[in-house]
Amino acid sequence: MRGALGGPRVLLRRLREVMAEQVSAQDRLDKIVVLIAANMVAEVCSVYVLRVDQTLELYATEGLNRDAVHQTVMSVEEGLVGHVAREAEPLALSDAQAHPEFSYRPETGEEVYNSFLGVPILRAGNTLGVLVVQNRARRTYTEEEIEALQTTAMVLAEMIASGELTALARPGAEPAVRRPLHLQGVALADGLGLGHVVLHEPRVKVTNVIADDVPRETHRLDAAIGKLRHSIDMLLEDDGLAKSGEHRDILEAYRMFAHDRGWMHKMREAVLSGLTAEGAVERVQSDTRARMMRASDPYLRERLHDLDDLANRLLRELTGRGRGGGLLEREALPENAILVARNMSPAALLDYDRTRIRALVLEEGGTTSHVAIVARALGIAAVGQVENVTGLADSGDPVIVDGQAGEVHLRPPGDVEEAYAEKVRFRARRQAQYAALRTRPSVTKDGVHINLHLNAGLLVDLPHIAETGAAGIGLFRTELQFMIASAFPRISEQLKLYRAVLDAAGERPVTFRTLDIGGDKVLPYMRAVEEENPALGWRAIRLGLDRPGLLRSQVRALLRAGAGRDLRLMFPMVAAVDEFDSARAIVERELTHLRKHGHGLPERVYVGAMVEVPSLLFQLDEILARADFLSVGSNDLVQFLFAADRANVRVADRFDPLSPPALRAFRMVAEAGARHGKPVTLCGELAARPLEAVALAALGYRALSVSPASIGPVKATLLELDVSAARKVLLPLLDDHSGTADIRRALRGFAEATGVPL
Ligand code: PEP
Ligand code: MG
């Protein structure tokens, strides 16, 4: 390195000595800037620390006016230092004052310095501060010097993160590293969770960053990379790929990156500058994360994620902390654990002790993702798409998760915590009120019985039947068992689950929906088909009829489980009546088969169809001539009616289902069912909302199926409802063709006027 005294390795070794000295934090910082300035032959070296209020404070300097320390404070929007903090990238200038963002601070006396090199002080991709060197002469800083300064910044990052500098700060102006954060994500599962962070895949803590013996560290890094490559190759060769829970295409991408020259080069360079192998991996990972947070291109972000994952694997390899480490963590799961993860499979979530998990926070995870469905089933509040939360949260941090608003409060200030504690108490009171309704029959004020059933899909749902006093299970999503498994569940496993469900329900009816996979409901062990429009693609009954083996074995398991009782099953996504005929024929064939082999049979088998494809609305008489019952899947029916993807947050709520087009469709189904004397249920999310439930009751629905948490609120509404009065409000509006009817408002007004709680 040009002009440096002793090079970066010597500097790092000296820094280590300073770090070990028993001196005050300020003295330590002062010594560090002197060392760096001397080593880099710079007239100035300064450390700026990012504060809770997002300003940068000068914490130490060699070369600038000492009186400015703890006095000079600037916004991150200001000056070259602000630029480095914002962009999280080094900035090297030979003529700093010519830069448009240069801002002059007279108290520091820095106008005489022409050259400027600033690097961000990063930890897990987050900016904690800025380290700057300046020279009077106009000079170009070399790549090696920039690299060396970045390496040095790592040592400072550890010092800041350890909390050592907090004592130097004025109250309210502490370093930002531990600041309270209000993070906005997307609501995945309702509920409030207060507790402490548990990182699903804990970051490997690198404590030893400065190398004693550089050739040895180079060797360690190379060996770890070799092992990483080998382990990815082994996984890809393994026939049981599915068992590892990883997708082939992800591994293919990993393999590519594990051979990426640029990535290897960066880590080797970092080792050569004096870091240990793990220190080097961490440094490069931190840069990757910083870029990840600023990348808007989804493809690039995805690739940066892959690199981040690979770096984690390398760190585990280098520190000897393997994947098994997570298990220890789980055993020591604190009470009130809030799980924080990049993403999580449903199976991994179910691995945790449910009684201790209060909430789940994910960097990824869409509303209809499988882990979200499982979180809802478990009654765990969940928020997804919270950017960089695994980088911002540390194990043990206090955190509040608001699964209704999609908000996360990390390290919340006292008043926020108190406000939420009050919310929790309020909710508990409401829950107690709903619990008191558990045994009350669901009958409206004018004597109309409206049965409230549960939507379920996992063993963990079964206790909800008794807890909620539901009339039965109106929708059992059988695909969930398949989605959380690592291989196709055998018939015996399916049989076991279905029997358990029927046993738990006792006398109450259960409606099993046959597999609704395909589209976005992918099974990790089934090769996914690339489709342009998966929601309109090869899914549900389409897949079941094209690959009848799967449907047949499921139907067999269902029929056997139902031996000696009534069995209700229905098919998803029926678009044409001949699909229903073919599926029903499979049921008949299986019945014949079981009879022939002397198996016990159900007393009666009711076969129904879901109405969730609009084409079925125009074949209602035909389908009702064949099916024993219908169940409206409003999630899909509404998405197809309005051509608005239910999983796309931009459009999912764009159209109000409490409007003539959707309500007329629902009415058609209810009226056709009544004409044919066949029961009609509605089992989409719509029925779970009290005002919507009022509309459905007014349209003639006498059975609704909702999530467990919604039974109480919907029942409380229905108990106070006069259905015939609601009909008088709703029906004229449905037949109003002005195009201006505001049904939501009218129904809300009706509810308020008649004392119906919403
Ligand atoms: C629906 O579409 O409304 C439905 C109940 O099925 P799912 O949400 O599982 O697609
Ligand atoms: Mg559906």
Tab-separated table of C-alpha atoms and ligand atoms in Angstrom, residues 513 516 612 636 646, ligand 2:
chain	number	residue	atom	x	y	z
A	513	ARG	CA	-61.744	-30.686	0.386
A	516	ASP	CA	-55.910	-28.101	-3.870
A	612	GLU	CA	-64.850	-20.560	-7.065
A	636	ASP	CA	-60.903	-17.419	-5.529
A	646	ARG	CA	-55.580	-12.291	-4.298
B	2	MG	MG	-59.902	-21.541	-3.379
